[in-house]
Coordinates of C-alpha atoms in Angstrom, one line a residue:
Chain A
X1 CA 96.3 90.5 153.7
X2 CA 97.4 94.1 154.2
X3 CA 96.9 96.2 157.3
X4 CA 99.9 95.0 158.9
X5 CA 101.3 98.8 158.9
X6 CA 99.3 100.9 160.9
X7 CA 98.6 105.1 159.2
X8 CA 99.6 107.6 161.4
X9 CA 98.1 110.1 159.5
X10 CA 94.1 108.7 159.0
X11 CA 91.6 110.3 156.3
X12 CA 90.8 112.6 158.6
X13 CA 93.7 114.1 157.7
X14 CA 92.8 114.0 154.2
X15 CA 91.7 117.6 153.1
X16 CA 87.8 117.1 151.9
X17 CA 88.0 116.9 148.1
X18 CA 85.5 120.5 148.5
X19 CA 87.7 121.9 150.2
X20 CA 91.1 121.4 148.3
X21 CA 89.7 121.9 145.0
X22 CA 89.0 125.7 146.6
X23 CA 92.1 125.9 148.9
X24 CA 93.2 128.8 147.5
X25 CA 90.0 130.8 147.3
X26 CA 88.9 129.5 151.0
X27 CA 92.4 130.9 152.0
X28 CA 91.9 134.0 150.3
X29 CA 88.4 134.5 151.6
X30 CA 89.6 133.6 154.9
X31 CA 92.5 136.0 155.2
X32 CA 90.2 138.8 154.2
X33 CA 88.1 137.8 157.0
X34 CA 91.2 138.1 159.3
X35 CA 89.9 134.3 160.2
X36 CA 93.5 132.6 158.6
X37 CA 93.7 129.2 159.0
X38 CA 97.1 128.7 160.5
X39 CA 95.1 127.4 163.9
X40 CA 94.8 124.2 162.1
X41 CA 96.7 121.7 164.3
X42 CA 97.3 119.8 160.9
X43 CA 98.7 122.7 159.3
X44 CA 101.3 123.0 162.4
X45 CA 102.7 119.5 162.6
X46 CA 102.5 120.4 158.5
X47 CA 100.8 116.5 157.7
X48 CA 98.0 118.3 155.8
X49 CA 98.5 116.3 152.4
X50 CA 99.0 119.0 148.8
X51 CA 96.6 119.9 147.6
X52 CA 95.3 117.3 144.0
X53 CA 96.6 120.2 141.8
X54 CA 99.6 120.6 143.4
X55 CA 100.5 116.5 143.2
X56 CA 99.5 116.4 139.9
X57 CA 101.3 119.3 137.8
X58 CA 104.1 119.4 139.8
X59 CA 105.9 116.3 138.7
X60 CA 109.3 114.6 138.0
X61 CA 108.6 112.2 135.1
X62 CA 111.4 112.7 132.5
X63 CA 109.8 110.7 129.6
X64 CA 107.4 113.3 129.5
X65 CA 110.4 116.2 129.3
X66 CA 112.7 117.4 132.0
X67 CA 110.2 120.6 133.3
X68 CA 107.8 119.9 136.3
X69 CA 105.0 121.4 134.0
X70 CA 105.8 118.9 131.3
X71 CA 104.3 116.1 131.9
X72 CA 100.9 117.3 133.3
X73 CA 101.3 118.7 129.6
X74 CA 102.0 116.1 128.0
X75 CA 101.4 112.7 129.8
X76 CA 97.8 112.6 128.4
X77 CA 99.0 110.8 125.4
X78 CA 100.3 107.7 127.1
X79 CA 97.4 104.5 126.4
X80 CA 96.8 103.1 129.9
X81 CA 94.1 101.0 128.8
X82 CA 94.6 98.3 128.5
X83 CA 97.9 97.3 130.8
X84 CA 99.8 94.4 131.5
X85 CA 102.9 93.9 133.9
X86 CA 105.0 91.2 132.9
X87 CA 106.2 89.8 136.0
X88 CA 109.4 87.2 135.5
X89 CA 112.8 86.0 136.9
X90 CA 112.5 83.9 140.5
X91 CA 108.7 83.6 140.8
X92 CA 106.7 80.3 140.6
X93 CA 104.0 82.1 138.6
X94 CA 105.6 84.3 135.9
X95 CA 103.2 85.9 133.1
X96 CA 101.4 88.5 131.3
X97 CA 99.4 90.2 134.7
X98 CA 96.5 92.1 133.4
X99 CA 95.6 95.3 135.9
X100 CA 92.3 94.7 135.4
X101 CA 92.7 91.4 136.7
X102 CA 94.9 91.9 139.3
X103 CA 93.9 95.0 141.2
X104 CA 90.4 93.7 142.1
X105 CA 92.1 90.9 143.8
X106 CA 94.3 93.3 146.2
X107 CA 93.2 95.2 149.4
X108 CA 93.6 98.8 147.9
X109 CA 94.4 101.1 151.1
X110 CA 94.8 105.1 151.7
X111 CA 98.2 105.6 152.9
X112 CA 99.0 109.3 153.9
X113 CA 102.9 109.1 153.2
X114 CA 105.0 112.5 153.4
X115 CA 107.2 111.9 150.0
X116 CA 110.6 113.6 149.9
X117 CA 112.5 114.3 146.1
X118 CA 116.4 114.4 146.0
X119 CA 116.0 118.1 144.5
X120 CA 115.0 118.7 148.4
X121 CA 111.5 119.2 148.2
X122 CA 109.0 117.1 150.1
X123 CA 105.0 116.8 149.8
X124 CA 102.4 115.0 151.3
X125 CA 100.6 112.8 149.3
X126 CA 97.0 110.7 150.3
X127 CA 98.0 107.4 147.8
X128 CA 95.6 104.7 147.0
X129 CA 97.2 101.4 146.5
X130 CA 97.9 97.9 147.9
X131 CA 101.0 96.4 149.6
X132 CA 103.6 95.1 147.1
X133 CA 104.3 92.1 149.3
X134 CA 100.5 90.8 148.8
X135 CA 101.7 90.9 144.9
X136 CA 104.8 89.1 145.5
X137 CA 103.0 86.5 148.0
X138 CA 100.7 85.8 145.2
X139 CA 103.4 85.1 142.4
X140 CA 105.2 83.4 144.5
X141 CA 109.6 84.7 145.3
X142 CA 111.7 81.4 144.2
X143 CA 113.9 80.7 147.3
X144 CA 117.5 83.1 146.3
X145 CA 115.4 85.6 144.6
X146 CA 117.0 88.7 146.7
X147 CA 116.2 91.9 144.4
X148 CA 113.0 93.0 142.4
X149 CA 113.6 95.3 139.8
X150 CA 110.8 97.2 138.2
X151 CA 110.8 98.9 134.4
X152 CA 108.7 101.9 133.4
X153 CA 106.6 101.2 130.0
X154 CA 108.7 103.0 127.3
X155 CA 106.8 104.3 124.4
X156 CA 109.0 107.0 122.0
X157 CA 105.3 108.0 120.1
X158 CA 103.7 108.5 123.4
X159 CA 106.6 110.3 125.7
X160 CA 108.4 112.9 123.5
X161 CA 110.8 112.9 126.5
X162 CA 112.5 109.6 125.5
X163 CA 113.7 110.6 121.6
X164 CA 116.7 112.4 123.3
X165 CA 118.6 110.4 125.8
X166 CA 118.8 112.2 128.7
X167 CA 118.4 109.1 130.6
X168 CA 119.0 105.3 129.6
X169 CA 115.6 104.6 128.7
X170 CA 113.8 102.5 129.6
X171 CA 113.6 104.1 133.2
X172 CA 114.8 101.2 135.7
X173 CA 114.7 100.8 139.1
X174 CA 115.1 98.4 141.9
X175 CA 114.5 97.2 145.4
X176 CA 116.3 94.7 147.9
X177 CA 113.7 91.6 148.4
X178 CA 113.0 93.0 152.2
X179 CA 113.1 96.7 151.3
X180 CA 110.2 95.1 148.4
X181 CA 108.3 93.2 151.2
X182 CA 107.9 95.8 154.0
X183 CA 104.3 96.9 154.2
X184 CA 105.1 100.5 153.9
X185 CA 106.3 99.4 150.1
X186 CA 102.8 100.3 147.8
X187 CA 102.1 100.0 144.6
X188 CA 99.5 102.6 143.9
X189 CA 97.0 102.9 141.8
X190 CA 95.2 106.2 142.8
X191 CA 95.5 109.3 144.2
X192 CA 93.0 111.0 146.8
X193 CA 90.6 108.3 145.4
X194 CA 91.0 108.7 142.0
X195 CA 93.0 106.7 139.6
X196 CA 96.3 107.5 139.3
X197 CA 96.8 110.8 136.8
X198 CA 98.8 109.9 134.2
X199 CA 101.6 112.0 134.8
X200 CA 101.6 110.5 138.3
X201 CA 102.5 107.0 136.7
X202 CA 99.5 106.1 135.6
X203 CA 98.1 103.2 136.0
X204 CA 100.0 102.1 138.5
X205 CA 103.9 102.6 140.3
X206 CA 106.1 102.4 142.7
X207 CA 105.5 104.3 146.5
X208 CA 108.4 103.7 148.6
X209 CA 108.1 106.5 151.2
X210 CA 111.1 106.3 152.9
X211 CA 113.6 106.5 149.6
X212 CA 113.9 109.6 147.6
X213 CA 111.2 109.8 145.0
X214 CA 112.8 108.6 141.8
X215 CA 113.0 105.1 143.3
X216 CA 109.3 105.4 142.9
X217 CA 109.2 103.9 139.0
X218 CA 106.4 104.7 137.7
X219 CA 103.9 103.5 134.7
X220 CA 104.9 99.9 135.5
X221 CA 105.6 97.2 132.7
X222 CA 107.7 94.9 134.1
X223 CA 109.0 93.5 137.4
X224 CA 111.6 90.9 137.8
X225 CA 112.8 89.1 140.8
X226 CA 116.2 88.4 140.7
X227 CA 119.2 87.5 142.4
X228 CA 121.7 90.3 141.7
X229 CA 121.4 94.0 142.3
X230 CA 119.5 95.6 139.3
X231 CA 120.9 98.7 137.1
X232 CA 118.7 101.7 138.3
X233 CA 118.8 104.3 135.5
X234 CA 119.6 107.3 137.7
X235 CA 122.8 105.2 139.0
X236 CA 123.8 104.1 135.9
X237 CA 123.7 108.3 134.8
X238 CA 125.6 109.2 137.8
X239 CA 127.0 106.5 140.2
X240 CA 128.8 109.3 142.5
X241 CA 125.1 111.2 143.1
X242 CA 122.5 108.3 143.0
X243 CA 123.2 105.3 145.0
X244 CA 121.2 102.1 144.7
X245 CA 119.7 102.3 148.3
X246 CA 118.8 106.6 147.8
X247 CA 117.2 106.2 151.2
X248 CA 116.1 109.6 152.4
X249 CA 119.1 110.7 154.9
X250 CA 120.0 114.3 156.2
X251 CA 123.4 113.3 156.9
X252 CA 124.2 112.1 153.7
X253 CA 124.7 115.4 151.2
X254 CA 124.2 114.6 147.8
X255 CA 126.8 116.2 145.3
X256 CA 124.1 118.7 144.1
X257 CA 121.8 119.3 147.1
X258 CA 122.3 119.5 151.1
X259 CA 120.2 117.1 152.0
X260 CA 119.6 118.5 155.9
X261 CA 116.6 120.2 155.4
X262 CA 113.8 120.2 152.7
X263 CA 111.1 123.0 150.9
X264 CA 107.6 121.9 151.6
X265 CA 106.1 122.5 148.0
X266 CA 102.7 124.5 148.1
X267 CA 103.6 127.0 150.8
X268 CA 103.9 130.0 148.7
X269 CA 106.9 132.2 148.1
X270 CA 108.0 132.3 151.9
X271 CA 107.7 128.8 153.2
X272 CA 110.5 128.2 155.6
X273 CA 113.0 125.3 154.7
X274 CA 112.0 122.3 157.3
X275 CA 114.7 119.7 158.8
X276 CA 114.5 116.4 156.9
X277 CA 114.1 113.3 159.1
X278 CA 116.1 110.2 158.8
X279 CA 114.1 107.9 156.8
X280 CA 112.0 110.2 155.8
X281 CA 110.5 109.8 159.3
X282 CA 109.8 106.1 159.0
X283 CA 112.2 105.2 161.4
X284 CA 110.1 101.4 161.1
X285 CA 112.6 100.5 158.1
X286 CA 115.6 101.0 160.4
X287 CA 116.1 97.5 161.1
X288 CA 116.0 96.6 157.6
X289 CA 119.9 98.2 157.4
X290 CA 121.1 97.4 160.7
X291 CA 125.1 97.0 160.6
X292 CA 125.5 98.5 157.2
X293 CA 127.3 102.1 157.0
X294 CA 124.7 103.5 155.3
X295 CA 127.6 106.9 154.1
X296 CA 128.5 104.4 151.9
X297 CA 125.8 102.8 150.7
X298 CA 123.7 105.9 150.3
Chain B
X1 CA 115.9 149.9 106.0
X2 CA 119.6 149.0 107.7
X3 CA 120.1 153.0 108.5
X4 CA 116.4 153.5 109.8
X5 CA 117.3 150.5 111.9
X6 CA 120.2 151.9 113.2
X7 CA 118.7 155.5 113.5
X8 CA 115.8 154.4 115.5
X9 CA 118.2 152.2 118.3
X10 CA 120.4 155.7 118.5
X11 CA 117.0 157.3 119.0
X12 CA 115.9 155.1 122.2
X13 CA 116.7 156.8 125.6
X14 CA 118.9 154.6 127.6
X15 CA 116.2 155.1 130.6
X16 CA 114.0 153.1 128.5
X17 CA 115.9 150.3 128.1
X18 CA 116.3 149.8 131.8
X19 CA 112.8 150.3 132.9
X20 CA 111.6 147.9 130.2
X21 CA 114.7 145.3 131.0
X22 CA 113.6 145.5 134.6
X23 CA 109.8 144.0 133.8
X24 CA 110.2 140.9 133.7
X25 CA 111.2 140.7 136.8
X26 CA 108.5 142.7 138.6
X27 CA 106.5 140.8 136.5
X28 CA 107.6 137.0 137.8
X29 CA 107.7 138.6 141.4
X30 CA 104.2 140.3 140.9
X31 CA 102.8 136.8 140.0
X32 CA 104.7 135.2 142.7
X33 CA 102.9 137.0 145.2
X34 CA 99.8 136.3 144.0
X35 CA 100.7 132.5 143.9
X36 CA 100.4 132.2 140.1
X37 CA 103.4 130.3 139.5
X38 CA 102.3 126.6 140.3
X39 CA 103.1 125.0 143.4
X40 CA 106.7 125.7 143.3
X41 CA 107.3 129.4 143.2
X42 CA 110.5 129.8 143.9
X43 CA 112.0 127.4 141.5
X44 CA 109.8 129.5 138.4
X45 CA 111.2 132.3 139.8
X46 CA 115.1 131.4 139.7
X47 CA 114.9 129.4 136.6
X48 CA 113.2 132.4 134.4
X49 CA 115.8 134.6 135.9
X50 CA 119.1 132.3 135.2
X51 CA 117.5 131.6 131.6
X52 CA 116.9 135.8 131.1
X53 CA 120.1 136.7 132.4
X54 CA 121.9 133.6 129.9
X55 CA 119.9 135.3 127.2
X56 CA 121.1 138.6 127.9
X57 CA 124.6 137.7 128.2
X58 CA 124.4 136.0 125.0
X59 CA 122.8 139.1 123.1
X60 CA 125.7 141.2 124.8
X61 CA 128.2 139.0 122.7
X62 CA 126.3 139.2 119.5
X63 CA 126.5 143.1 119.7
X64 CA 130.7 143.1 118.4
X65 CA 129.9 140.3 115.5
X66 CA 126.8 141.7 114.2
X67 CA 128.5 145.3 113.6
X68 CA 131.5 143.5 111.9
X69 CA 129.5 141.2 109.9
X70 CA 126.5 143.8 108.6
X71 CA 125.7 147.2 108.5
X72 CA 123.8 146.8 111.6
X73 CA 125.1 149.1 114.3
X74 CA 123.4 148.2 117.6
X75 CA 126.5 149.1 119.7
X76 CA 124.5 151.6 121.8
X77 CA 123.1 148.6 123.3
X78 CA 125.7 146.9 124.5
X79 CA 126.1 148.6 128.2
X80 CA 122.8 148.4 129.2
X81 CA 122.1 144.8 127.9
X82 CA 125.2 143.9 129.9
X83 CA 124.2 146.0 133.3
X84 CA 121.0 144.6 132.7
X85 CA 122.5 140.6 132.2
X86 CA 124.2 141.9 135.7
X87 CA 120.7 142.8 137.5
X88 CA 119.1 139.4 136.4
X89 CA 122.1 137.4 137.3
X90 CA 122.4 139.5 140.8
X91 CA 118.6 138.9 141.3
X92 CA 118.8 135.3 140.6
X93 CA 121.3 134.8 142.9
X94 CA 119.4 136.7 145.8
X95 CA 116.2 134.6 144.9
X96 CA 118.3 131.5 145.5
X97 CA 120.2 133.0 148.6
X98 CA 117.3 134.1 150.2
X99 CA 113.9 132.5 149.5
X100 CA 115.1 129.3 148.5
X101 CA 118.7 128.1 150.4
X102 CA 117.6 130.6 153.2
X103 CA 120.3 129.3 156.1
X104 CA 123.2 130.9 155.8
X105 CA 125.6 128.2 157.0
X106 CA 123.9 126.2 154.3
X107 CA 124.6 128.8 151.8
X108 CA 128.2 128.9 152.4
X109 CA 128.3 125.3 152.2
X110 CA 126.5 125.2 149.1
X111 CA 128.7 127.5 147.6
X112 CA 132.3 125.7 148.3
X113 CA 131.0 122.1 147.6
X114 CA 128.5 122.1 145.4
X115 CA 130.2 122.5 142.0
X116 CA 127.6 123.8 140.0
X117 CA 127.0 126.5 142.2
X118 CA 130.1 127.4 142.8
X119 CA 130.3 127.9 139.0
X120 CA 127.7 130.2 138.9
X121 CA 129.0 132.4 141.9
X122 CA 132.6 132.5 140.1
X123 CA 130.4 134.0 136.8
X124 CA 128.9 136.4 139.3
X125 CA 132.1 137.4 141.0
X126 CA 134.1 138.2 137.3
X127 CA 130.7 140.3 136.6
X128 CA 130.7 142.5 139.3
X129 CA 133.8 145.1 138.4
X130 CA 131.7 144.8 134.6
X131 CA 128.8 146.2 136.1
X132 CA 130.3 148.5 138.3
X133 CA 133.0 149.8 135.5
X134 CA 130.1 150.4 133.1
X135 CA 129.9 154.1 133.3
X136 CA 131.7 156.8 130.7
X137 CA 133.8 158.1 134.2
X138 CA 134.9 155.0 134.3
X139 CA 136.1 154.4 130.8
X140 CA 137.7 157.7 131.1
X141 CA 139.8 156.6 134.2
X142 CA 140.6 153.4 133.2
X143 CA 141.6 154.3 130.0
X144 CA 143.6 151.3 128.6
X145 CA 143.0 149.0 131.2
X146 CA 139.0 149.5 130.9
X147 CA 139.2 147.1 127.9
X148 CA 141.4 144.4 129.2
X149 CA 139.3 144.6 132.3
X150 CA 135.9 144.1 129.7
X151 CA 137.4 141.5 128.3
X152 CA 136.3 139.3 132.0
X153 CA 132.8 139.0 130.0
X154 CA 134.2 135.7 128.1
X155 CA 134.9 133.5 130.9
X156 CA 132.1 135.1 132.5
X157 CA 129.6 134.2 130.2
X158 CA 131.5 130.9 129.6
X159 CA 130.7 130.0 133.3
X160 CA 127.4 131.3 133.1
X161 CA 126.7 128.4 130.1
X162 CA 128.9 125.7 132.0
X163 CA 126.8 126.8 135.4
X164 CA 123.5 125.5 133.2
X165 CA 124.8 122.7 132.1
X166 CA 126.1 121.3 135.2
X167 CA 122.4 121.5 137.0
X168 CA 120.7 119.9 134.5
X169 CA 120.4 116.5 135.7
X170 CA 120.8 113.3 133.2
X171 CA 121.8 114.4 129.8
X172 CA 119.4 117.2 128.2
X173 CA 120.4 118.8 125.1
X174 CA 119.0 122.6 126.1
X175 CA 121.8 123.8 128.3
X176 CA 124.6 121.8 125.9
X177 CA 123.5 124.3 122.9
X178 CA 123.3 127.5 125.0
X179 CA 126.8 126.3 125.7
X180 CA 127.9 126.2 122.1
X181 CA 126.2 129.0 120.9
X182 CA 128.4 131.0 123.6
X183 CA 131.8 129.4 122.7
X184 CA 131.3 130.1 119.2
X185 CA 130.5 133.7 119.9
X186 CA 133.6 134.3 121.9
X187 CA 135.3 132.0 119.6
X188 CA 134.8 134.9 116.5
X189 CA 136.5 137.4 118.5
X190 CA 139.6 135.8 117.1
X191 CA 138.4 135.3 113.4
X192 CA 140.5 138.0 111.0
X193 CA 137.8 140.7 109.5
X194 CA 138.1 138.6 106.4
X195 CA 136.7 135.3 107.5
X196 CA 133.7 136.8 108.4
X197 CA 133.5 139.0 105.0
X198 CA 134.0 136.0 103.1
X199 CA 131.5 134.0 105.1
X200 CA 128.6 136.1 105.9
X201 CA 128.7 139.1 103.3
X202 CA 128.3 137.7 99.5
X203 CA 129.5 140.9 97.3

């Protein structure tokens, strides 16, 4: 299983855990020492993954509140042990899936994925997770399954953020069967080798690294195969900004945001905008919307 | 107690006012450079100034109602709460302009088609003759007109609440209260003396 989509980016790549917990300082120390570290071929083709502070309390997870701060504030209150992921509609095996039962039996990979948000800021983030087609394989897709939609656990006494409906809880989203089975789809369990923080979805979500990042549903509970396209809770908020598809596009402006170019979170006060790349820069999914006008089904 | 109040807000020196108006945003810049704002500096930065210069515009209104409704007379504050409402909202808009949209053609784009933008640059345009009018020659000069012109502050502000609640995405309750508190405090510029009497003042 797994390994059939080759990393560009390999751990090498991956700032030593040392070294990123003391970014700043190193920086700091280095500047002072007129050394800088802008030499760093990594840093030029700008792959070097955020720093594990900057992934985890900069985050959009509106059941925790609607501020990037708010759910590395908050999120410690959601129970993650233990967690099942009810997994029904079109499968030959539907149940209960206990993590703890199921992870051990996947092949849990680092994937380097650069991850753009709608609000036109990107990151680069070292996951840990395994391919979502090994899970599908080993539930078994009825034939005419052709969706898989995928619920975030909704608990009012642990998210604060879901008393006030600022979205149509619970948080929804969904993928087409072959968008699902690529092998750049993850569901990950981890960060730079850690489990997941909580208020990165905790224990496990949704990596889809060529979509904008709130198809990534996170804190899964359920996932369905079905044969219609899901509701996505986003698109049911605002059908004329948040398509179904929400694949990262520069050509496609969203009502809010130009989508062309992108802020690289975590370079300071100064960073320059970058140009965003079609896909994301996984150009490997192209094929999977061949002959579809993808201005209209953005 | 009311007249001390009163005595000691004549007794401040406008200078003041300005210099300690203005520290908050030395302050968020200050920090900014340091890279003590979280990962995301320039979205602190042009969040705390929107949400100062929505707080300053909303203590502008409450200057009128408070001297009709109580004794209090805080009217000496008005001008420089409002030119300073006018530097955060200016300084905001500069933030966003430079470090965060940063191509121009992109700016301009921004501004005709994205709506809650363009929102915010109408409150900014109807601002400007405010600022630039708030000066005794001025009042002087104008004479008449100087009030009618004033009078720009409600749709203004109006904008200013609408511009918050348009970039909040999904529906969040925050920006929809700012909003209300705002129409209801342009809304008692047309309540008779009386109304608020009866209301607020129990004799």
């Amino acid at each position: 299983m797994a390994n059939r989509w080759r990393n560009t980016l390999t751990s090498d790549d991956v700032t030593p855990e040392a070294m990123f917990l003391n970014r700043r300082q190193m920086m700091a120390g280095a500047a002072a020492l007129g050394l800088g570290l802008t030499a760093s071929p990594l840093r030029a083709a700008g792959l070097e993954p955020n720093s594990y502070e900057d992934i985890t309390s900069y985050n959009n997870y509106y059941e925790f509140g609607t501020g990037k701060d708010d759910p590395a504030r908050y999120a410690d209150q959601l129970t993650i042990d233990p967690w099942t992921i009810k997994i029904d509609g079109m499968v030959e095996k539907p149940g209960d899936y206990a993590i703890s039962d199921l992870v051990p039996q996947m092949t849990i990979e680092e994937r380097i994925y650069r991850f753009r948000c709608v609000e036109a800021w990107s990151m680069v983030v070292p996951w840990n997770g395994f391919e979502l087609a090994d899970l599908l394989d080993l539930v078994g897709v009825k034939s005419g399954a052709k969706y898989v939609a995928f619920e975030t656990v909704l608990r009012p006494e642990e998210m604060p953020g879901t008393r006030f409906p600022v979205l149509n809880w619970p948080y929804r989203e969904g993928l087409r069967l072959d968008e699902a089975r690529h092998p750049l789809t993850l569901l990950a369990t981890g960060i730079y080798g850690k489990p997941m923080p909580k208020q990165n979805g905790a224990p496990i979500r949704l990596v889809v690294p060529w979509k904008y990042g709130f198809k990534y549903a996170k804190s899964i509970s359920r996932i369905t195969l079905t044969d219609k396209e899901p509701p996505t809770s986003w698109n049911m908020a605002n059908a004329r900004e948040y398509g179904f598809y929400s694949n990262v596009n520069p050509e496609v402006a969203h009502p809010r945001w130009s989508q062309a170019t992108e802020r690289r979170i975590g370079g300071g006060l100064f960073a320059k905008r970058e140009p965003t790349l079609m896909f994301n820069g996984y150009d490997e999914v192209a094929s999977l919307y061949q002959g579809m006008d993808l201005r209209k089904n953005f | 107690m009311i007249d001390q109040i009163n005595r000691s807000v004549r007794a401040i020196p406008n200078w003041l006012i300005y210099v300690a108006g203005a520290v908050p945003v030395i302050w968020l810049y200050v920090q900014g450079f340091q890279n003590a704002l979280g990962p995301d500096p320039v979205d602190v930065i042009e969040r705390s100034l929107g949400l100062w210069a929505l707080w300053l515009l909303i203590a502008g209104l409450c200057v009128t109602p408070l001297q009709r409704m109580t004794p209090l007379r805080l009217i000496k504050l008005r001008r420089p709460i409002g030119v300073l409402a006018f530097f955060y909202v200016l300084v905001h808009f500069l933030t966003w302009l430079v470090l965060d949209v940063q191509i121009p053609s992109q700016i301009v784009a921004d501004i005709i088609k994205r709506p809650y933008v363009t929102v915010g640059m109408v409150s900014l345009v109807l601002l400007l003759p405010l600022a630039v009018t708030s000066n005794n020659w001025s009042i002087r000069k104008l004479g008449g007109r100087w009030r009618k012109l004033h009078q720009l502050v409600y749709p203004a502000v109006a904008l200013a609440g609408v511009h918050m609640v348009m970039q909040a995405k999904g529906f969040q309750l925050e920006p929809l209260l700012y909003l209300a508190v705002i129409v209801l405090l342009i809304t008692t510029r047309w309540m008779p003396l009386s109304t608020f009497r009866q209301a607020f003042v129990k004799r």
